[in-house]
Amino acid sequence: MGLTTDIEQVRADFAHGLSDVQSGEAYAEQLRIDFLGRKGRVAGLFASMGSLAASERPAAGKRLNGLKAEITSALADLDSNVEVNAPAVEAELDLTLPGDPIPRGALHPITLIQEQIKAIFTRLGFSVFYGPEVETEYYNFAALNFKPDHPARDMQDTFYIADDLLLRTHTSNDQIHAMEQLDPPLRILMPGRVFRNEAINARSHCQFHQVEGLVIDRNTSLAELKGTMIHFAKELYGPDTVTRFRPSYFPFTEPSAEMDIYWGLDTERDHRITKGTGWLEIMGCGMVHPNVLQAGGLDPQEWTGYAFGMGLERMAMLKWGIGDIRYFFEGDLRFLRQF
Ligand code: PHE
């Protein structure tokens, strides 16, 4: 009987077309149009039913509906594998297309400013030296001329790990290590992380970063220290940077000073960051105390020196207008991606 043969022919042709699609030689959509489309093979079979005797139609219609269901479900299966087939169909590689973007990391702002500081001082003949973050009382305090009852030694300010082991509270410990390990004259820069048992707020944190500097030579002077620091501030912040020096006290330098940079007082945030003064303290400095030279194994009659220590978080805040020190330690990509 004609229709039955036709149905088998369409079924066989569809199987053939399906395997072409699966091997990537034909499009699934074309197969669907050819077989299920308004003028497709299945529609053609339905149309040819008109020429059958009325008594044959129910059985023929049933077989035809069966065929249509088979084809529909085979095409649906194909759809769910469409990703597998698509590349094979578009087998040609278009080398003119832009590539997939390779995501790039960025340097943390503290790393960035540390690199900039190193670059400025390297141009002045400094080299870089690293000391330990876990330290003894001797290097962090005693060798730096802190008297035994100095309040900074208190557990209130210092994180102690054991009896005589602490997290360094400044990078000045490296001054002693450097003097012990290197031969003078010295021009060294000592970057590192430091820790203080302090409440965390917008201005201070229990961990931060410093860069220590130490110059040892036969005739250094306060004038040289001051000139070097002003040059440095202008290199980092631009030629119009306004600085000021205030007399200060550190056990390990004499005389001692602090350098401030003018930040401004325009906004509420400026007031908060500068405690209403408009100035931001960025470093302590001074002439190396004779007791410290001695602790480092140098004769204070022969050698003089100056030292400075700056806080990187403060300096980065100033450079990029960051209003809160806590951003540096939170790892928030919305902050970090801006650098
Ligand atoms: N160590 C001091 C501080 O942490 C800074 C400083 C370093 C001062 C070197 C003088 C000389 O505040």
CSV table of C-alpha atoms and ligand atoms in Angstrom, one decimal:
chain,number,residue,atom,x,y,z
A,1,MET,CA,0.0,0.0,0.0
A,2,GLY,CA,1.3,3.4,-1.1
A,3,LEU,CA,1.1,5.4,2.1
A,4,THR,CA,2.7,2.8,4.3
A,5,THR,CA,5.7,2.7,1.9
A,6,ASP,CA,5.8,6.5,1.9
A,7,ILE,CA,5.8,6.6,5.7
A,8,GLU,CA,8.8,4.2,5.8
A,9,GLN,CA,10.6,6.2,3.2
A,10,VAL,CA,10.1,9.5,5.2
A,11,ARG,CA,11.2,7.7,8.4
A,12,ALA,CA,14.4,6.4,6.6
A,13,ASP,CA,15.1,9.8,5.1
A,14,PHE,CA,14.7,11.5,8.4
A,15,ALA,CA,17.1,9.0,10.1
A,16,HIS,CA,19.6,9.9,7.4
A,17,GLY,CA,19.1,13.6,7.9
A,18,LEU,CA,19.4,13.2,11.6
A,19,SER,CA,22.8,11.5,11.3
A,20,ASP,CA,24.0,14.3,9.0
A,21,VAL,CA,23.0,16.9,11.6
A,22,GLN,CA,24.7,14.8,14.4
A,23,SER,CA,27.9,14.6,12.4
A,24,GLY,CA,27.8,18.3,11.7
A,25,GLU,CA,27.1,18.1,8.0
A,26,ALA,CA,23.6,19.7,8.2
A,27,TYR,CA,21.7,22.1,10.2
A,28,ALA,CA,19.1,20.9,12.7
A,29,GLU,CA,16.8,23.7,11.8
A,30,GLN,CA,16.8,22.8,8.1
A,31,LEU,CA,15.9,19.2,9.1
A,32,ARG,CA,13.0,20.5,11.1
A,33,ILE,CA,11.7,22.6,8.2
A,34,ASP,CA,12.2,19.7,5.8
A,35,PHE,CA,10.2,17.3,7.8
A,36,LEU,CA,7.8,19.2,10.1
A,37,GLY,CA,7.5,22.5,8.2
A,38,ARG,CA,4.2,23.6,6.7
A,39,LYS,CA,5.3,22.2,3.3
A,40,GLY,CA,7.5,19.5,4.8
A,41,ARG,CA,7.5,15.7,4.3
A,42,VAL,CA,5.1,14.9,7.1
A,43,ALA,CA,2.6,17.6,6.0
A,44,GLY,CA,2.8,16.0,2.6
A,45,LEU,CA,1.9,12.6,3.9
A,46,PHE,CA,-1.1,14.1,5.8
A,47,ALA,CA,-2.2,15.7,2.6
A,48,SER,CA,-2.0,12.5,0.7
A,49,MET,CA,-4.4,10.9,3.1
A,50,GLY,CA,-7.2,12.7,1.2
A,51,SER,CA,-6.8,10.1,-1.5
A,52,LEU,CA,-7.4,7.1,0.8
A,53,ALA,CA,-10.7,5.3,1.2
A,54,ALA,CA,-12.6,6.5,4.3
A,55,SER,CA,-12.2,3.1,6.0
A,56,GLU,CA,-8.4,3.2,5.7
A,57,ARG,CA,-8.0,6.7,7.1
A,58,PRO,CA,-8.1,6.0,10.9
A,59,ALA,CA,-5.3,3.4,10.8
A,60,ALA,CA,-3.2,5.5,8.4
A,61,GLY,CA,-3.8,8.6,10.5
A,62,LYS,CA,-2.6,6.7,13.6
A,63,ARG,CA,0.6,5.6,11.9
A,64,LEU,CA,1.3,9.1,10.6
A,65,ASN,CA,0.7,10.7,14.0
A,66,GLY,CA,3.2,8.1,15.3
A,67,LEU,CA,5.8,9.2,12.8
A,68,LYS,CA,5.2,12.8,13.5
A,69,ALA,CA,5.7,12.2,17.3
A,70,GLU,CA,8.9,10.3,16.6
A,71,ILE,CA,10.4,13.1,14.5
A,72,THR,CA,9.3,15.8,17.0
A,73,SER,CA,11.0,14.0,19.9
A,74,ALA,CA,14.1,13.3,17.9
A,75,LEU,CA,14.4,17.0,17.0
A,76,ALA,CA,13.8,18.0,20.6
A,77,ASP,CA,16.6,15.7,21.8
A,78,LEU,CA,18.8,17.4,19.2
A,79,ASP,CA,17.9,20.8,20.6
A,80,SER,CA,19.1,19.9,24.0
A,81,ASN,CA,22.5,19.0,22.5
A,82,VAL,CA,22.6,22.0,20.4
A,83,GLU,CA,25.9,23.3,22.0
A,84,VAL,CA,27.6,20.1,21.0
A,85,ASN,CA,26.5,20.4,17.4
A,86,ALA,CA,26.9,24.1,16.9
A,87,PRO,CA,30.7,24.4,16.8
A,88,ALA,CA,30.9,21.5,14.4
A,89,VAL,CA,28.5,23.2,12.1
A,90,GLU,CA,30.5,26.4,12.2
A,91,ALA,CA,33.7,24.5,11.8
A,92,GLU,CA,35.6,27.4,10.3
A,93,LEU,CA,37.7,29.3,12.7
A,94,ASP,CA,37.5,33.1,12.4
A,95,LEU,CA,40.9,34.4,13.3
A,96,THR,CA,39.9,38.0,13.0
A,97,LEU,CA,37.6,37.8,16.0
A,98,PRO,CA,38.9,39.5,19.2
A,99,GLY,CA,40.2,36.9,21.7
A,100,ASP,CA,38.6,36.2,25.1
A,101,PRO,CA,39.7,38.8,27.6
A,102,ILE,CA,42.4,37.5,30.0
A,103,PRO,CA,41.5,38.9,33.4
A,104,ARG,CA,44.4,40.9,34.9
A,105,GLY,CA,45.2,41.3,38.6
A,106,ALA,CA,46.2,44.6,40.0
A,107,LEU,CA,48.7,45.6,42.7
A,108,HIS,CA,47.4,46.4,46.1
A,109,PRO,CA,47.6,50.2,46.8
A,110,ILE,CA,50.1,49.5,49.7
A,111,THR,CA,52.3,47.5,47.3
A,112,LEU,CA,52.1,50.3,44.8
A,113,ILE,CA,53.1,53.0,47.1
A,114,GLN,CA,55.8,50.9,48.6
A,115,GLU,CA,57.2,50.4,45.0
A,116,GLN,CA,57.0,54.1,44.4
A,117,ILE,CA,58.9,54.9,47.6
A,118,LYS,CA,61.5,52.4,46.8
A,119,ALA,CA,62.0,53.9,43.4
A,120,ILE,CA,62.4,57.4,44.7
A,121,PHE,CA,65.0,56.3,47.3
A,122,THR,CA,66.8,54.0,45.0
A,123,ARG,CA,67.5,57.0,42.8
A,124,LEU,CA,69.1,58.6,45.8
A,125,GLY,CA,71.5,55.7,46.2
A,126,PHE,CA,69.5,53.7,48.8
A,127,SER,CA,69.3,49.9,48.8
A,128,VAL,CA,66.6,47.7,50.3
A,129,PHE,CA,66.9,45.5,53.4
A,130,TYR,CA,64.3,43.3,55.1
A,131,GLY,CA,64.1,42.3,58.8
A,132,PRO,CA,61.8,40.1,60.8
A,133,GLU,CA,58.2,40.8,61.8
A,134,VAL,CA,58.5,38.5,64.9
A,135,GLU,CA,61.0,40.1,67.1
A,136,THR,CA,62.6,40.1,70.6
A,137,GLU,CA,62.4,42.9,73.1
A,138,TYR,CA,66.0,43.7,72.5
A,139,TYR,CA,65.7,44.6,68.8
A,140,ASN,CA,62.3,46.2,69.0
A,141,PHE,CA,63.0,48.2,72.2
A,142,ALA,CA,66.2,47.9,74.2
A,143,ALA,CA,68.7,48.4,71.4
A,144,LEU,CA,66.7,51.4,70.3
A,145,ASN,CA,67.2,53.1,73.7
A,146,PHE,CA,63.8,52.4,75.1
A,147,LYS,CA,64.2,52.4,78.9
A,148,PRO,CA,62.8,49.3,80.7
A,149,ASP,CA,59.7,51.1,81.9
A,150,HIS,CA,58.8,52.8,78.6
A,151,PRO,CA,55.0,52.6,78.1
A,152,ALA,CA,55.3,51.3,74.5
A,153,ARG,CA,56.7,48.1,76.0
A,154,ASP,CA,53.4,47.6,77.7
A,155,MET,CA,51.1,44.8,76.6
A,156,GLN,CA,48.5,47.5,76.1
A,157,ASP,CA,50.4,48.6,73.0
A,158,THR,CA,52.4,45.6,72.0
A,159,PHE,CA,51.3,42.1,70.9
A,160,TYR,CA,53.4,39.6,72.8
A,161,ILE,CA,53.7,36.0,71.5
A,162,ALA,CA,55.8,34.7,74.4
A,163,ASP,CA,57.8,36.2,77.2
A,164,ASP,CA,60.5,37.6,75.0
A,165,LEU,CA,58.8,37.4,71.6
A,166,LEU,CA,56.6,40.0,70.1
A,167,LEU,CA,55.2,41.4,66.9
A,168,ARG,CA,57.3,44.4,66.0
A,169,THR,CA,55.6,47.7,66.6
A,170,HIS,CA,57.7,49.5,64.0
A,171,THR,CA,60.4,48.8,61.4
A,172,SER,CA,63.0,50.5,63.5
A,173,ASN,CA,64.1,47.1,64.7
A,174,ASP,CA,65.6,46.7,61.2
A,175,GLN,CA,68.0,49.6,62.0
A,176,ILE,CA,69.9,47.4,64.5
A,177,HIS,CA,69.8,44.3,62.2
A,178,ALA,CA,71.2,46.4,59.3
A,179,MET,CA,74.0,47.9,61.4
A,180,GLU,CA,74.9,44.4,62.7
A,181,GLN,CA,74.9,42.9,59.2
A,182,LEU,CA,76.2,45.6,56.9
A,183,ASP,CA,79.4,47.7,56.9
A,184,PRO,CA,79.0,51.5,57.0
A,185,PRO,CA,78.5,53.9,55.3
A,186,LEU,CA,74.9,52.8,54.8
A,187,ARG,CA,71.9,54.1,52.9
A,188,ILE,CA,69.1,51.6,53.3
A,189,LEU,CA,65.4,51.4,53.0
A,190,MET,CA,63.5,48.8,55.1
A,191,PRO,CA,59.9,48.2,54.2
A,192,GLY,CA,57.7,46.0,56.3
A,193,ARG,CA,54.5,45.2,58.2
A,194,VAL,CA,54.1,46.3,61.8
A,195,PHE,CA,51.6,45.6,64.6
A,196,ARG,CA,50.1,47.6,67.4
A,197,ASN,CA,47.5,46.7,69.9
A,198,GLU,CA,45.2,49.5,68.9
A,199,ALA,CA,41.5,50.0,68.5
A,200,ILE,CA,40.5,49.8,64.8
A,201,ASN,CA,38.9,52.9,63.4
A,202,ALA,CA,39.0,55.1,60.3
A,203,ARG,CA,42.5,56.4,61.2
A,204,SER,CA,44.3,53.5,62.9
A,205,HIS,CA,44.5,49.8,62.6
A,206,CYS,CA,46.2,47.0,64.6
A,207,GLN,CA,48.4,46.2,61.6
A,208,PHE,CA,49.9,48.6,59.1
A,209,HIS,CA,53.0,49.1,56.9
A,210,GLN,CA,56.1,51.2,57.3
A,211,VAL,CA,59.2,52.1,55.4
A,212,GLU,CA,62.2,52.7,57.5
A,213,GLY,CA,65.2,54.6,56.2
A,214,LEU,CA,68.7,54.7,57.7
A,215,VAL,CA,71.7,56.7,56.6
A,216,ILE,CA,75.0,56.1,58.4
A,217,ASP,CA,78.0,58.1,57.4
A,218,ARG,CA,80.9,60.1,58.9
A,219,ASN,CA,79.2,63.5,58.7
A,220,THR,CA,75.4,63.4,58.1
A,221,SER,CA,73.4,66.4,59.3
A,222,LEU,CA,69.9,67.4,60.3
A,223,ALA,CA,69.9,69.7,57.2
A,224,GLU,CA,70.6,66.7,54.9
A,225,LEU,CA,67.8,64.7,56.6
A,226,LYS,CA,65.4,67.6,56.1
A,227,GLY,CA,66.4,68.2,52.5
A,228,THR,CA,66.1,64.5,51.7
A,229,MET,CA,62.6,64.3,53.2
A,230,ILE,CA,61.3,67.3,51.4
A,231,HIS,CA,62.7,66.1,48.1
A,232,PHE,CA,61.0,62.7,48.8
A,233,ALA,CA,57.6,64.3,49.6
A,234,LYS,CA,57.7,66.4,46.4
A,235,GLU,CA,58.7,63.4,44.3
A,236,LEU,CA,55.8,61.3,45.6
A,237,TYR,CA,53.1,64.0,45.8
A,238,GLY,CA,54.2,66.5,43.3
A,239,PRO,CA,56.3,69.7,43.3
A,240,ASP,CA,53.6,71.8,45.0
A,241,THR,CA,53.4,69.6,48.1
A,242,VAL,CA,53.5,71.6,51.4
A,243,THR,CA,55.4,70.0,54.3
A,244,ARG,CA,56.2,71.0,57.8
A,245,PHE,CA,58.5,69.6,60.5
A,246,ARG,CA,57.5,69.6,64.2
A,247,PRO,CA,59.9,68.8,67.0
A,248,SER,CA,59.1,65.4,68.5
A,249,TYR,CA,60.5,62.7,70.7
A,250,PHE,CA,61.7,59.2,69.9
A,251,PRO,CA,64.1,57.3,72.2
A,252,PHE,CA,66.2,56.3,69.3
A,253,THR,CA,66.8,59.7,67.6
A,254,GLU,CA,68.1,63.0,69.0
A,255,PRO,CA,67.0,65.5,67.9
A,256,SER,CA,63.7,64.1,66.6
A,257,ALA,CA,61.0,65.5,64.4
A,258,GLU,CA,57.8,64.6,62.6
A,259,MET,CA,57.0,65.6,59.1
A,260,ASP,CA,53.4,66.5,58.1
A,261,ILE,CA,51.9,67.0,54.7
A,262,TYR,CA,49.1,69.4,54.1
A,263,TRP,CA,46.0,67.5,53.2
A,264,GLY,CA,43.4,70.2,53.3
A,265,LEU,CA,40.2,71.1,55.3
A,266,ASP,CA,37.6,71.3,52.6
A,267,THR,CA,35.3,68.5,53.5
A,268,GLU,CA,33.9,66.8,56.6
A,269,ARG,CA,36.2,63.8,55.7
A,270,ASP,CA,39.2,66.1,55.7
A,271,HIS,CA,38.4,67.2,59.2
A,272,ARG,CA,38.0,63.6,60.4
A,273,ILE,CA,41.2,62.4,58.8
A,274,THR,CA,43.4,65.3,60.0
A,275,LYS,CA,41.6,65.7,63.4
A,276,GLY,CA,40.6,69.1,62.3
A,277,THR,CA,44.2,70.4,61.6
A,278,GLY,CA,44.4,70.0,57.8
A,279,TRP,CA,47.8,68.3,58.3
A,280,LEU,CA,48.6,64.6,58.1
A,281,GLU,CA,51.6,63.2,59.9
A,282,ILE,CA,53.4,60.8,57.6
A,283,MET,CA,56.7,60.1,59.3
A,284,GLY,CA,59.0,60.3,62.3
A,285,CYS,CA,62.6,61.1,61.8
A,286,GLY,CA,65.7,62.3,63.5
A,287,MET,CA,69.5,61.9,64.0
A,288,VAL,CA,70.4,58.4,65.2
A,289,HIS,CA,71.0,58.4,69.0
A,290,PRO,CA,74.6,57.6,70.0
A,291,ASN,CA,73.3,54.7,72.2
A,292,VAL,CA,71.7,53.2,69.1
A,293,LEU,CA,74.9,53.5,67.0
A,294,GLN,CA,76.6,51.7,69.9
A,295,ALA,CA,74.0,49.0,70.1
A,296,GLY,CA,74.6,48.5,66.3
A,297,GLY,CA,78.3,48.1,67.0
A,298,LEU,CA,79.3,51.5,65.6
A,299,ASP,CA,81.5,54.1,67.3
A,300,PRO,CA,79.4,57.3,67.8
A,301,GLN,CA,82.7,59.3,67.8
A,302,GLU,CA,83.3,58.1,64.2
A,303,TRP,CA,79.8,57.6,62.8
A,304,THR,CA,76.7,59.8,62.6
A,305,GLY,CA,73.4,59.0,61.1
A,306,TYR,CA,69.8,59.9,60.5
A,307,ALA,CA,66.7,57.7,60.3
A,308,PHE,CA,63.1,58.0,59.3
A,309,GLY,CA,60.0,55.8,59.4
A,310,MET,CA,56.9,56.4,57.5
A,311,GLY,CA,53.4,55.0,57.6
A,312,LEU,CA,52.3,53.7,54.2
A,313,GLU,CA,48.6,53.5,54.8
A,314,ARG,CA,48.5,57.2,55.8
A,315,MET,CA,50.6,58.0,52.7
A,316,ALA,CA,48.3,56.0,50.4
A,317,MET,CA,45.3,57.7,51.9
A,318,LEU,CA,46.8,61.0,51.1
A,319,LYS,CA,47.9,60.1,47.6
A,320,TRP,CA,44.5,58.7,46.5
A,321,GLY,CA,42.1,60.5,48.8
A,322,ILE,CA,41.1,57.3,50.7
A,323,GLY,CA,39.0,58.2,53.7
A,324,ASP,CA,39.3,55.1,55.8
A,325,ILE,CA,42.3,52.9,56.7
A,326,ARG,CA,40.2,49.8,57.0
A,327,TYR,CA,39.7,49.5,53.2
A,328,PHE,CA,43.3,48.3,52.9
A,329,PHE,CA,42.7,45.1,54.9
A,330,GLU,CA,39.2,44.1,53.7
A,331,GLY,CA,40.1,42.7,50.3
A,332,ASP,CA,37.0,44.2,48.8
A,333,LEU,CA,37.4,44.1,45.0
A,334,ARG,CA,35.3,47.2,44.5
A,335,PHE,CA,38.1,49.1,46.3
A,336,LEU,CA,41.1,47.1,45.0
A,337,ARG,CA,40.0,47.3,41.3
A,338,GLN,CA,40.4,51.1,41.4
A,339,PHE,CA,44.2,50.9,41.5
B,1,PHE,N1,59.6,54.1,64.6
B,1,PHE,C1,58.9,55.4,64.6
B,1,PHE,C2,57.4,55.1,64.6
B,1,PHE,O1,57.0,54.0,64.4
B,1,PHE,C3,59.2,56.2,63.4
B,1,PHE,C4,60.7,56.7,63.4
B,1,PHE,C5,61.6,55.9,62.6
B,1,PHE,C6,61.1,57.8,64.0
B,1,PHE,C7,62.9,56.4,62.5
B,1,PHE,C8,62.4,58.2,63.9
B,1,PHE,C9,63.3,57.5,63.2
B,1,PHE,O2,56.6,56.0,64.9
